[in-house]
PDB file of C-alpha atoms in Angstrom:
ATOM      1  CA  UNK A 198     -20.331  20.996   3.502  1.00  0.00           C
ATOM      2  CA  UNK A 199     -18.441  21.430   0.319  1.00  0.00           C
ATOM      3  CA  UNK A 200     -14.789  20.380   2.429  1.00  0.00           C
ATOM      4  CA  UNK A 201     -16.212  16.880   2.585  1.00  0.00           C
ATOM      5  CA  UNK A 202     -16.077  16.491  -1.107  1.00  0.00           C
ATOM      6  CA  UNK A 203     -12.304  17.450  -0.926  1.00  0.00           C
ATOM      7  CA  UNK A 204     -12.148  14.821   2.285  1.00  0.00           C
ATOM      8  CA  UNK A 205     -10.279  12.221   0.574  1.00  0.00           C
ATOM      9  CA  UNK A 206      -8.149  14.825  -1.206  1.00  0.00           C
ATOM     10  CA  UNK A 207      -7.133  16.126   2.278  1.00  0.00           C
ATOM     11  CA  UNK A 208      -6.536  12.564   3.420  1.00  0.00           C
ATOM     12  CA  UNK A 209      -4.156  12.027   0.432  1.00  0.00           C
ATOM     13  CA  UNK A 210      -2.382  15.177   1.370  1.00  0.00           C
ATOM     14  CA  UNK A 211      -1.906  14.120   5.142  1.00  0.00           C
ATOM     15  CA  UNK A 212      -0.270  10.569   3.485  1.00  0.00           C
ATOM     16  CA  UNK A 213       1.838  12.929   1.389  1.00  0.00           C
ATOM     17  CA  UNK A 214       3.253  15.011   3.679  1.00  0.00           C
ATOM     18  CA  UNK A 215       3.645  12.450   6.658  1.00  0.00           C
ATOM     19  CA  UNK A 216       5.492  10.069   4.453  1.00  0.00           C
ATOM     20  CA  UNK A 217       8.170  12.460   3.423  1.00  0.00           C
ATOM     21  CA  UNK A 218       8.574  13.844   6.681  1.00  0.00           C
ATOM     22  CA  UNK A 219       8.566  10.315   7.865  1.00  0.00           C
ATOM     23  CA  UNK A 220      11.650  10.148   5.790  1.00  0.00           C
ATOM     24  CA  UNK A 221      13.282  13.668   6.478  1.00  0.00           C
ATOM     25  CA  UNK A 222      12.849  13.564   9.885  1.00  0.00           C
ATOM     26  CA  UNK A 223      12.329  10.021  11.526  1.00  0.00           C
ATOM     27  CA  UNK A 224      14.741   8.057   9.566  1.00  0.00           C
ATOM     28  CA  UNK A 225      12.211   5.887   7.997  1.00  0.00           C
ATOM     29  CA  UNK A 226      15.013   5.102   5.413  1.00  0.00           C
ATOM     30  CA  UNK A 227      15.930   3.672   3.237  1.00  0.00           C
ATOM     31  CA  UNK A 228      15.216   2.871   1.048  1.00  0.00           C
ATOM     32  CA  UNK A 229      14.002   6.101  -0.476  1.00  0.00           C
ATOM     33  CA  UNK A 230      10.265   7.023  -1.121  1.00  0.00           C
ATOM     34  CA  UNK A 231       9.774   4.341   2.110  1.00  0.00           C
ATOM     35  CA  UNK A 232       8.045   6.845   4.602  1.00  0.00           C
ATOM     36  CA  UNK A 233       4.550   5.116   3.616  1.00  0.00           C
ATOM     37  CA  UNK A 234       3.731   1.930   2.066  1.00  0.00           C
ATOM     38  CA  UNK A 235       1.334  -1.015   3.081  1.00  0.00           C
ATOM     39  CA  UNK A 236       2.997  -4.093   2.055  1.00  0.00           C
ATOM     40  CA  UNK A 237       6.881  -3.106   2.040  1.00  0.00           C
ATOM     41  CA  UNK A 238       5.837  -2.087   6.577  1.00  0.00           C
ATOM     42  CA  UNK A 239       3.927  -5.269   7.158  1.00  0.00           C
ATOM     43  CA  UNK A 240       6.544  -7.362   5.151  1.00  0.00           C
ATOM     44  CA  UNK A 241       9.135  -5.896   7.321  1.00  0.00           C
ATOM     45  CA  UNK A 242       7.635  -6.570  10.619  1.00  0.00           C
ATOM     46  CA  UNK A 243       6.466  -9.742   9.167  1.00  0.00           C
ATOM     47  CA  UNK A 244      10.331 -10.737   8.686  1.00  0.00           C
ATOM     48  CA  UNK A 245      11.285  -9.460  11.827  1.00  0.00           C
ATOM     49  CA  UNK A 246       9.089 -11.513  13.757  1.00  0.00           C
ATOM     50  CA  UNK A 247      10.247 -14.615  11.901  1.00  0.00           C
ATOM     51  CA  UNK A 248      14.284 -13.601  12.244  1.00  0.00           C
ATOM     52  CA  UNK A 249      13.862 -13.049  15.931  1.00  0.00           C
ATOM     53  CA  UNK A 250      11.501 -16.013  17.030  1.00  0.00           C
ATOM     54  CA  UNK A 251      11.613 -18.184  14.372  1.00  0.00           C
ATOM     55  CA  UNK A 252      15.578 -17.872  13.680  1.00  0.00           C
ATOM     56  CA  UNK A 253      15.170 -16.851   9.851  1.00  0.00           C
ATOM     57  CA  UNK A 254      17.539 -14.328   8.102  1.00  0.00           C
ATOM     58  CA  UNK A 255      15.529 -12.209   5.937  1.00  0.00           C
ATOM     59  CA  UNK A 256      16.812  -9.142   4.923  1.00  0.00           C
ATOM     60  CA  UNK A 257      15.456  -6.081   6.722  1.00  0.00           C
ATOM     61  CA  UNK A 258      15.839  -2.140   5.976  1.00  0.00           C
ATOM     62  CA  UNK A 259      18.216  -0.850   8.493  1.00  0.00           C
ATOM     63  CA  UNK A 260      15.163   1.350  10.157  1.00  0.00           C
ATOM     64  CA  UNK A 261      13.528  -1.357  11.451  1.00  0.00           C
ATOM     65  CA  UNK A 262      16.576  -3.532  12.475  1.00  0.00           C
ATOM     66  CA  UNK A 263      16.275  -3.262  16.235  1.00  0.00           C
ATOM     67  CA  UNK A 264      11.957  -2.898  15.727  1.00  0.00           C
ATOM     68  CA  UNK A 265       9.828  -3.909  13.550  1.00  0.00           C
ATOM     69  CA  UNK A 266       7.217  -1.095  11.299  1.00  0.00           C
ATOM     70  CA  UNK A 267       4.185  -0.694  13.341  1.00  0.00           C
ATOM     71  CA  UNK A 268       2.244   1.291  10.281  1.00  0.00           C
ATOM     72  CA  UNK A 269      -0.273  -1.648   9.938  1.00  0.00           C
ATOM     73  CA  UNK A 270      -0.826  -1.696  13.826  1.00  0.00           C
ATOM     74  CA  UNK A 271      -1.006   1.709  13.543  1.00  0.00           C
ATOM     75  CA  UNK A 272      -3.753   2.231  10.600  1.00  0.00           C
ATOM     76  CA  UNK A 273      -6.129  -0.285  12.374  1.00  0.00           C
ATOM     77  CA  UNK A 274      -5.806   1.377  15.417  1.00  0.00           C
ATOM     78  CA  UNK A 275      -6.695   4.549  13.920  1.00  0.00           C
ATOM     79  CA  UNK A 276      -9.639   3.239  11.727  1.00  0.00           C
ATOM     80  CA  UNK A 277     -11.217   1.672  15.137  1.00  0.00           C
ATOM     81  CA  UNK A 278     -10.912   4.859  17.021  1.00  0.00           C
ATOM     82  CA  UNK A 279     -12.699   6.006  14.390  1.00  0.00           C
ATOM     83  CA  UNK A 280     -15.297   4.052  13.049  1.00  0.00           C
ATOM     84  CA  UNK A 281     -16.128   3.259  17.187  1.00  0.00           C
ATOM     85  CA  UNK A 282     -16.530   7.744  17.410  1.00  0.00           C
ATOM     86  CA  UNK A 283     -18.849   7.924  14.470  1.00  0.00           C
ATOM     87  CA  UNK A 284     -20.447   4.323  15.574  1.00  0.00           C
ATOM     88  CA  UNK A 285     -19.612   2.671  11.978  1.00  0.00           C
ATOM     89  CA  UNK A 286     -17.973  -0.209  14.040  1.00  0.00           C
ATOM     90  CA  UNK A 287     -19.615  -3.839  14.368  1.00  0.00           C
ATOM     91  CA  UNK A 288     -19.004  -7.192  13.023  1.00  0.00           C
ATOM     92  CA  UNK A 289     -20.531  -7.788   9.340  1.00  0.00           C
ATOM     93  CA  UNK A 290     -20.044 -11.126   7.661  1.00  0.00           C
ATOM     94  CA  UNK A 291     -19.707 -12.479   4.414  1.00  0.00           C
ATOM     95  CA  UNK A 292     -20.998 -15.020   2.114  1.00  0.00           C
ATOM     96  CA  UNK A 293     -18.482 -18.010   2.411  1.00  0.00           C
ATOM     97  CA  UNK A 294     -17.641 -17.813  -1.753  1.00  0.00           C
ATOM     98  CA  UNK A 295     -16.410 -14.015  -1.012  1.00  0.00           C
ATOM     99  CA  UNK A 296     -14.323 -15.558   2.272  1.00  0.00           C
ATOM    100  CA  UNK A 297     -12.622 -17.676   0.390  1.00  0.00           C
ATOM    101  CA  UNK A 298     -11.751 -15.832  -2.567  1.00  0.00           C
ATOM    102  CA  UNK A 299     -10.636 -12.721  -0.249  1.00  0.00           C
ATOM    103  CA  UNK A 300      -8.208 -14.945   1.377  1.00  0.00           C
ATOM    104  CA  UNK A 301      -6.721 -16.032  -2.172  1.00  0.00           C
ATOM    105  CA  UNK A 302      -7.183 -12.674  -3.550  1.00  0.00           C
ATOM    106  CA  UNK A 303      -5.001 -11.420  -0.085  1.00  0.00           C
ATOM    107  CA  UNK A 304      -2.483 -13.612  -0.890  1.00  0.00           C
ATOM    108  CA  UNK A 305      -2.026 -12.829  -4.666  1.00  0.00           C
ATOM    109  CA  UNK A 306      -1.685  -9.219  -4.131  1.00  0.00           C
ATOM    110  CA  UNK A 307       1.147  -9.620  -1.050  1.00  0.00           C
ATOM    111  CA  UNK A 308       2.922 -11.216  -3.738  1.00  0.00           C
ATOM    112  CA  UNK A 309       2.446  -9.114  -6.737  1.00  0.00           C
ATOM    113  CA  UNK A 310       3.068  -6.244  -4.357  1.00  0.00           C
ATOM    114  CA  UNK A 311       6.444  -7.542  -2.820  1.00  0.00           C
ATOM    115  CA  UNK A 312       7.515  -8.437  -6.756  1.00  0.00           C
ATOM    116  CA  UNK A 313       6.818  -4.919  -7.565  1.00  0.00           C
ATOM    117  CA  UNK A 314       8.615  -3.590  -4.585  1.00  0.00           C
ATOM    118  CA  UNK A 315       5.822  -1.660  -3.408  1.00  0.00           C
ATOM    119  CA  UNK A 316       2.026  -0.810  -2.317  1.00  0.00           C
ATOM    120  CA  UNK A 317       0.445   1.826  -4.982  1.00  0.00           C
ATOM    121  CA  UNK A 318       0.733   5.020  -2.604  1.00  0.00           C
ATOM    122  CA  UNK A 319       4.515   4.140  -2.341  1.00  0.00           C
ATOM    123  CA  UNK A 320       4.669   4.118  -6.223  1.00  0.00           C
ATOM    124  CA  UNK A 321       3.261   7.475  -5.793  1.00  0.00           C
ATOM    125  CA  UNK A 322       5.743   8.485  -3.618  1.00  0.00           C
ATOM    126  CA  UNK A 323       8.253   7.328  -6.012  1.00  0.00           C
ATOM    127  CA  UNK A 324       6.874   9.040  -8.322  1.00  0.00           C
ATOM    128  CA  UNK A 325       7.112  12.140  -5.984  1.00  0.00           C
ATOM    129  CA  UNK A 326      10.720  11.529  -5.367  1.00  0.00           C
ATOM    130  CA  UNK A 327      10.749  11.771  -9.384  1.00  0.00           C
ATOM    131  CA  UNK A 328      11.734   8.112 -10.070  1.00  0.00           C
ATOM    132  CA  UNK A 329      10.924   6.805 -13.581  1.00  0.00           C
ATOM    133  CA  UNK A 330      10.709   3.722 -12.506  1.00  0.00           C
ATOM    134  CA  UNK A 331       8.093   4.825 -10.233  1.00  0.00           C
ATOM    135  CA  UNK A 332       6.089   6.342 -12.778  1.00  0.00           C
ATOM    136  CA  UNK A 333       6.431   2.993 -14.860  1.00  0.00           C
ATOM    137  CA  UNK A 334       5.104   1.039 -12.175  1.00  0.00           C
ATOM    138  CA  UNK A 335       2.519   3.388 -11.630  1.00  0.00           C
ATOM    139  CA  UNK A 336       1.355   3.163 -15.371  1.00  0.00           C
ATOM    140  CA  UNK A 337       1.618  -0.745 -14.895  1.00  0.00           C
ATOM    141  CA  UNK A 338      -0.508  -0.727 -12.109  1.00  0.00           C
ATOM    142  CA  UNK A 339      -3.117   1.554 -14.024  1.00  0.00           C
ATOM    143  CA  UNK A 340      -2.844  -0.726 -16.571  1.00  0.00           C
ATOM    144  CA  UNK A 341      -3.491  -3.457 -14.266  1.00  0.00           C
ATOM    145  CA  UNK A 342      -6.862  -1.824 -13.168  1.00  0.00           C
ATOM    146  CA  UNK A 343      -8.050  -0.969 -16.362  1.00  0.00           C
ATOM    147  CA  UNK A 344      -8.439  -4.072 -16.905  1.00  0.00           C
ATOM    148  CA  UNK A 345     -10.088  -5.178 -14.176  1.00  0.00           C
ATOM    149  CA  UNK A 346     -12.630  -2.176 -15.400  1.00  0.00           C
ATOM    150  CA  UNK A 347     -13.046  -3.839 -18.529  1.00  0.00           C
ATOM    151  CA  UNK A 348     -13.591  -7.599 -16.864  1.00  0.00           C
ATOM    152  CA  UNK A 349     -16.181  -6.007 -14.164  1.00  0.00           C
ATOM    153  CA  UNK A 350     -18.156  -3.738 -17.321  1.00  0.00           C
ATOM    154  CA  UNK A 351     -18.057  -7.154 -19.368  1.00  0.00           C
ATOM    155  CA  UNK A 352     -19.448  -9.278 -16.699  1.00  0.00           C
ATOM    156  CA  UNK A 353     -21.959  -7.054 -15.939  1.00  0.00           C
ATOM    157  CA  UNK A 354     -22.820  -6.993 -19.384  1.00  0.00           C
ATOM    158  CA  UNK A 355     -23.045 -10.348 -19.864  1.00  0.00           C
TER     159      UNK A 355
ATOM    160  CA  UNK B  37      13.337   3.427  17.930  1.00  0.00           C
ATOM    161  CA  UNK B  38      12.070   7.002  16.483  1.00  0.00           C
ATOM    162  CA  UNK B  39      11.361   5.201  13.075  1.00  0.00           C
ATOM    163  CA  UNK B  40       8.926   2.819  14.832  1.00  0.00           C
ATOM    164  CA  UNK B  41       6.911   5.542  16.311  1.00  0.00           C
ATOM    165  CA  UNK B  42       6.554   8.031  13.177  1.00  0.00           C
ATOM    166  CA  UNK B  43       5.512   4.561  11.480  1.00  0.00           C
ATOM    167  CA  UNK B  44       2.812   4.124  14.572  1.00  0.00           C
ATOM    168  CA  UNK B  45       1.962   7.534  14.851  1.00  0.00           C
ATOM    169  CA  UNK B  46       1.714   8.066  10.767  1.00  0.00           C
ATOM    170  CA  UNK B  47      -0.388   4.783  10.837  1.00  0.00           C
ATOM    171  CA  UNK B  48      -2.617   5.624  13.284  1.00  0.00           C
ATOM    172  CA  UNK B  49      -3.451   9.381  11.430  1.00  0.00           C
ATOM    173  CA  UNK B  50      -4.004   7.364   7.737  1.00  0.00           C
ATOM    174  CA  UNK B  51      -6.015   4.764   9.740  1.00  0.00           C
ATOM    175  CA  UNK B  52      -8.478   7.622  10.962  1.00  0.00           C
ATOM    176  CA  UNK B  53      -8.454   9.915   7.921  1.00  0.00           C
ATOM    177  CA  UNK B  54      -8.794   6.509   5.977  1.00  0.00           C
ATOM    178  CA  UNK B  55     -12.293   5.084   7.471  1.00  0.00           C
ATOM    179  CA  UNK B  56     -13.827   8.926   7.839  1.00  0.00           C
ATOM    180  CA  UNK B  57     -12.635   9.773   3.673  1.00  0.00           C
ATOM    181  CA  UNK B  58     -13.450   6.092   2.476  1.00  0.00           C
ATOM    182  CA  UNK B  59      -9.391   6.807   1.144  1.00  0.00           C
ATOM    183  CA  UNK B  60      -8.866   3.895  -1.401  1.00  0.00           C
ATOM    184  CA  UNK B  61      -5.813   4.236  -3.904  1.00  0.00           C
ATOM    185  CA  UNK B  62      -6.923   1.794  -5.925  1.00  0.00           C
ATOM    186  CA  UNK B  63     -10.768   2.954  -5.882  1.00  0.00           C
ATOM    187  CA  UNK B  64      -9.701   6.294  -6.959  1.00  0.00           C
ATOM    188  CA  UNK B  65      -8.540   4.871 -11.089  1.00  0.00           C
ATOM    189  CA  UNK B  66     -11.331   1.902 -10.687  1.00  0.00           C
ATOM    190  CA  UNK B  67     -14.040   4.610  -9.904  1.00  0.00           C
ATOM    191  CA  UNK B  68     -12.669   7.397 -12.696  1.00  0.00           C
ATOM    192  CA  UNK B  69     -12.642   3.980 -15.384  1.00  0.00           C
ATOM    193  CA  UNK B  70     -16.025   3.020 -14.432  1.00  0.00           C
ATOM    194  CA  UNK B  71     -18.079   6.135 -13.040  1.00  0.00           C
ATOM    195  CA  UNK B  72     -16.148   9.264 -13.683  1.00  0.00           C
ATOM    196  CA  UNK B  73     -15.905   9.775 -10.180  1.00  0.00           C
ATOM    197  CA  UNK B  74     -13.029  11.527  -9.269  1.00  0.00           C
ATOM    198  CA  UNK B  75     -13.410  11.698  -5.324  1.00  0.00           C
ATOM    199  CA  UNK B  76     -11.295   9.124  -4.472  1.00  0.00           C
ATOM    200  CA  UNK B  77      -8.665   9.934  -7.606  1.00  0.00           C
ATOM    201  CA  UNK B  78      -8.459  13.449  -5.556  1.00  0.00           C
ATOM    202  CA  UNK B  79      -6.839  11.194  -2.463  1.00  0.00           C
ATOM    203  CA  UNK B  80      -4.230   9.574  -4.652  1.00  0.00           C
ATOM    204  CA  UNK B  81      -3.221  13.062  -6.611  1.00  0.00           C
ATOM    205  CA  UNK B  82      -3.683  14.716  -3.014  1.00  0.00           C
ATOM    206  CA  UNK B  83      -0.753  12.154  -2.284  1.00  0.00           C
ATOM    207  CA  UNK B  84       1.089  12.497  -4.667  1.00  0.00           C
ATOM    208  CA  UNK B  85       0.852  16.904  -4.379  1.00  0.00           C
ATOM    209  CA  UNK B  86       1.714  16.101  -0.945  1.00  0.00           C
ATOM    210  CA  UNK B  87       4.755  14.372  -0.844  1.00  0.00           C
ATOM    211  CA  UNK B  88       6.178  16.418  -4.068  1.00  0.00           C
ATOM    212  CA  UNK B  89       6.192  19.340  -1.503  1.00  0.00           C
ATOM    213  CA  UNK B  90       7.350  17.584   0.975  1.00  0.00           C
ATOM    214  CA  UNK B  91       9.982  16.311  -0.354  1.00  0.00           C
ATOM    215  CA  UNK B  92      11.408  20.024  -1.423  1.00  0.00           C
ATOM    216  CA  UNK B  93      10.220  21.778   1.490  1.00  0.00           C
ATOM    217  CA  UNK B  94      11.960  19.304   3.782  1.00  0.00           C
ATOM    218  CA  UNK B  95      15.080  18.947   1.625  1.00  0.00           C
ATOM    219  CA  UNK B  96      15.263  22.862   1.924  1.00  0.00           C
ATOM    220  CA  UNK B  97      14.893  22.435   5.491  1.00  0.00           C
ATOM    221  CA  UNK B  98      18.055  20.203   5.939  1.00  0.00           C
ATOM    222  CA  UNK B  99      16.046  16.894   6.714  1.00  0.00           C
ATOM    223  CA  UNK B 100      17.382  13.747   4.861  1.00  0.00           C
ATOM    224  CA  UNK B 101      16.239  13.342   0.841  1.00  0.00           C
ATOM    225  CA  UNK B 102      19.077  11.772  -0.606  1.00  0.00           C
ATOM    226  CA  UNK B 103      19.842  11.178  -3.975  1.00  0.00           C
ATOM    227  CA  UNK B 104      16.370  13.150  -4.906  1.00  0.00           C
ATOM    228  CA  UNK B 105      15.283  13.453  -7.656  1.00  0.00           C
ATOM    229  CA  UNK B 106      15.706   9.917  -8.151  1.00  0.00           C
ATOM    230  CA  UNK B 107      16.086  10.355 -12.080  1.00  0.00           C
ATOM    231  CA  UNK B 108      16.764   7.208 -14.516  1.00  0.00           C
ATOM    232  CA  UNK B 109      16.806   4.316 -11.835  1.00  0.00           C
ATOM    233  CA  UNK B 110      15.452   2.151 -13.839  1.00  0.00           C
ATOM    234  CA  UNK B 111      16.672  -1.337 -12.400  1.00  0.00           C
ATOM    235  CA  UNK B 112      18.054  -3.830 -15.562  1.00  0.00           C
ATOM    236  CA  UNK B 113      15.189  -5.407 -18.114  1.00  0.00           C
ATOM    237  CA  UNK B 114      14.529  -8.757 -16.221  1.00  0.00           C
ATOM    238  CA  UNK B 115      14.027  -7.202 -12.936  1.00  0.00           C
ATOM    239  CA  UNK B 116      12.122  -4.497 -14.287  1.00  0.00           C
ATOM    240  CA  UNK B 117       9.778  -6.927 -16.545  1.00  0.00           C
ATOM    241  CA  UNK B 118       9.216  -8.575 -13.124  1.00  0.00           C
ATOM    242  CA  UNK B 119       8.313  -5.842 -11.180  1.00  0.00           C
ATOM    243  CA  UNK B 120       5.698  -4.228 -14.125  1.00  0.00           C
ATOM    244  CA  UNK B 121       4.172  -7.453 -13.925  1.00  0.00           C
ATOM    245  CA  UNK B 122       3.892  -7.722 -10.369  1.00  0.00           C
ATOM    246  CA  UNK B 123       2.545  -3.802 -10.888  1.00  0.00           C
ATOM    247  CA  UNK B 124       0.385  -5.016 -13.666  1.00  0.00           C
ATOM    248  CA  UNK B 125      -1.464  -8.333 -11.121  1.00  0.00           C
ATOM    249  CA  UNK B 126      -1.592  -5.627  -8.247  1.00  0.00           C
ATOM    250  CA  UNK B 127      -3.885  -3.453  -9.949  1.00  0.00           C
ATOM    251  CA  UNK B 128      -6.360  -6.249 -11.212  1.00  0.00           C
ATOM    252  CA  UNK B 129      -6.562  -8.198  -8.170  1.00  0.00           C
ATOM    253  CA  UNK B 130      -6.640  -5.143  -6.140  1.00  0.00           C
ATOM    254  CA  UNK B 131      -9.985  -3.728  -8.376  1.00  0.00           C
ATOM    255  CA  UNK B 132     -11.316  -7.643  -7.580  1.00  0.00           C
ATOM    256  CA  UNK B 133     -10.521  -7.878  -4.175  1.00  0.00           C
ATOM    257  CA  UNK B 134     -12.587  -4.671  -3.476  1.00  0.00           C
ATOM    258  CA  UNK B 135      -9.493  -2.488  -2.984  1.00  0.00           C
ATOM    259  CA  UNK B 136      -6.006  -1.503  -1.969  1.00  0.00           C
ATOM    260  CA  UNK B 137      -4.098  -3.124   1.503  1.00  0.00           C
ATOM    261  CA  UNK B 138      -4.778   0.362   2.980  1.00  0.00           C
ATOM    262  CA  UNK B 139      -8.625   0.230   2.715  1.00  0.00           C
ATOM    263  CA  UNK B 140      -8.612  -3.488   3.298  1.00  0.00           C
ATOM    264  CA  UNK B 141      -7.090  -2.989   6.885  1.00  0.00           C
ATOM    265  CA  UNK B 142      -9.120  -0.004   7.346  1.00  0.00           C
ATOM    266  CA  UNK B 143     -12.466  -2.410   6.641  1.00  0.00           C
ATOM    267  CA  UNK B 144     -11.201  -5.137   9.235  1.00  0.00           C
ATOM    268  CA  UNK B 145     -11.110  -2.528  11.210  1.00  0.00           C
ATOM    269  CA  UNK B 146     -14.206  -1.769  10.660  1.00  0.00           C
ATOM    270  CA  UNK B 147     -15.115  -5.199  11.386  1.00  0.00           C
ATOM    271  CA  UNK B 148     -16.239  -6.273   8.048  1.00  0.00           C
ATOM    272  CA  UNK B 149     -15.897  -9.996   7.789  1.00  0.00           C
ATOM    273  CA  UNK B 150     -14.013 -10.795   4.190  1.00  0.00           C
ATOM    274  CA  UNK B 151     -11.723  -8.229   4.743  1.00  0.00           C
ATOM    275  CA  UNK B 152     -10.018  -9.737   7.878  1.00  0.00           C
ATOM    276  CA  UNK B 153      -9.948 -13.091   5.198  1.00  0.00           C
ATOM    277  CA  UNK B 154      -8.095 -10.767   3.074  1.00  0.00           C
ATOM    278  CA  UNK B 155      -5.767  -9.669   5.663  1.00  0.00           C
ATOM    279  CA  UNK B 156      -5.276 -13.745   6.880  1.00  0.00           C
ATOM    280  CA  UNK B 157      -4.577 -14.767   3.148  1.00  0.00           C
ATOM    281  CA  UNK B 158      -2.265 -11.141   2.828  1.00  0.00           C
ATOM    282  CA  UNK B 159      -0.101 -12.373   5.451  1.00  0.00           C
ATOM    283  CA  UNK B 160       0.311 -15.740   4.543  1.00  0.00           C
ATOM    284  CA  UNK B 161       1.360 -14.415   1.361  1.00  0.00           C
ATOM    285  CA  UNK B 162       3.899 -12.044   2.610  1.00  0.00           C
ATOM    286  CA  UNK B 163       4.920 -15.078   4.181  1.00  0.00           C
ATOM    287  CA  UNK B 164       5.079 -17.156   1.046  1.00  0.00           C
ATOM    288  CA  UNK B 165       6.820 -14.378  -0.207  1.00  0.00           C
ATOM    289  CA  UNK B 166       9.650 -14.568   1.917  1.00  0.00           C
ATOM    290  CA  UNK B 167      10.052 -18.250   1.922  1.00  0.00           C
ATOM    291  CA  UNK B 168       9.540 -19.050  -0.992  1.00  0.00           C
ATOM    292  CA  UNK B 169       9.009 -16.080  -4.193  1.00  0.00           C
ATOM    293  CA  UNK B 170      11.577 -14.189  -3.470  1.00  0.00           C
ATOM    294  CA  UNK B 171      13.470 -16.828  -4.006  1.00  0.00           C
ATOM    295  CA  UNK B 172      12.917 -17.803  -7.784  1.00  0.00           C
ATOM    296  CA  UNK B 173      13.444 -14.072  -7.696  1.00  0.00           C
ATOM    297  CA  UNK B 174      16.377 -14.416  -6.990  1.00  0.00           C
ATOM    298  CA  UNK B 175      16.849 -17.353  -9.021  1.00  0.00           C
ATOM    299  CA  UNK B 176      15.411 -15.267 -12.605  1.00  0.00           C
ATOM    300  CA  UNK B 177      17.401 -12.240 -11.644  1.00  0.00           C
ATOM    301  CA  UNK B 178      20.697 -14.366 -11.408  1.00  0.00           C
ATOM    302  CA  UNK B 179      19.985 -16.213 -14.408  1.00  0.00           C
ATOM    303  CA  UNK B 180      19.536 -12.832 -16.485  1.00  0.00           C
ATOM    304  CA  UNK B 181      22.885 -11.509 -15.473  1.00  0.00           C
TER     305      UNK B 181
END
């Protein structure tokens, strides 16, 4: 069926539209550009776990002052109901080198994330919200995986 | 309390679009640089398309979009050299890693084994973050001024 080569296109569109209307509508603000993004939600709720049990003082955006972002909850919960309907669900393990270097590679990319001030679909939605800053740290982050290409072609190579 | 649930409800609709579409932002640029393939670079323009309508229609609509467009926000140099680096390690570790925090939490999901490592050492770092990065953020950024 030809729509399934426009699936992830639709997908995109869904984030798109939700996010903004996120925004609009459900006072998933501010900041701005905030109605999606998968490190800014899980560092939220990550901060207001520790301010409320562990009697830190992080700063928090004023949505999520009384409770905390559920979109990571949320996504999971969605990609099991999911993968369970169309039976792609089931416990797959990994050599222990690739364990070990997801963990680090997990933690790097929290932090370059929260330094940047976003996930890459909110730099899209900066960009959406026509922020140049946005589109600079969209650029950066192409940069970024360009050269990753380059490392992955030359290793190959080699 | 109606933030929480658009970010629950919004999470749980990318979460199942996301494992049926393979959605991967960071897939989409790593697959066009190495393959050509431009099925997952549809997603990210598709989100981009998306919330550029949004935006207007909703703004048209009365719903909040303050201060849009956004224009020249560009933060001062120090800051901003910060952040395009931070932009700049995303990217590569993301490509390494196997791809963005969206498709890694879809994975664990899945129940594939190194993602949920991801996901433990993504936390700890957000963690980290808070304790102790943003600090000697805070600590460049002050210094700058």
């Amino acid at each position: 069926m030809r729509i399934k080569l426009w699936f992830a296109g639709i997908t995109g569109l869904v984030i798109g539209v939700s996010a903004a209307a996120a925004q609009a509508f459900f006072k998933v603000q501010p900041p701005v550009a905030y109605g999606y993004c998968m490190v800014c939600h899980p560092g939220t709720m990550v901060a207001w776990l520790m301010n409320n049990y562990l009697g830190t003082n992080f700063p928090i955006s004023r949505a999520f002052v009384l409770f905390p972002s559920l979109l990571a909850v949320g996504v999971i919960i969605g990609a099991v109901v999911a993968a369970n309907k169309n039976k792609e669900i089931g416990w797959r393990t990994s050599p222990a080198r690739k364990k070990y270097m997801a963990v680090l590679f997990g933690f790097l990319i929290a932090n370059f994330a929260l330094i940047a001030a976003g996930c890459p679909l909110r730099f899209g939605l900066l960009v959406s919200y026509g922020s140049v800053s946005g589109v600079i740290l969209l650029v950066s982050l192409i940069v970024g995986i360009g050269l990753a290409s380059v490392y992955l072609r030359l290793r190959k190579e080699s | 309390m109606i933030a929480i649930l658009a970010t629950l409800v919004i999470g749980i609709l990318v979460g199942y679009l996301g494992q049926r579409s393979r959605f991967c932002s960071i897939g989409g640029f790593r697959d066009y640089f190495l393959a050509r393939d431009t099925y997952l670079l549809k997603g990210y323009l598709g989100v981009i398309i998306g919330a550029s309508v949004g935006f207007v229609a909703f703004k048209f609509a009365g719903g909040e979009v303050p201060n849009y467009p956004l224009g020249m926000d560009l933060p001062p140099i120090t800051p901003l050299l910060v952040m395009i680096a931070g932009a700049v390690g995303l990217g590569f570790c993301s490509v390494l890693a196997g791809g963005c925090p969206t498709r890694q939490h879809v994975m664990a999901a899945e129940g594939k084994e190194s993602a949920v490592f991801y996901l433990v050492g993504f936390y700890v770092g957000i963690v980290y973050f808070l304790l102790v990065t943003s600090q000697y953020l805070n600590d460049i950024i002050s210094v700058s001024v």
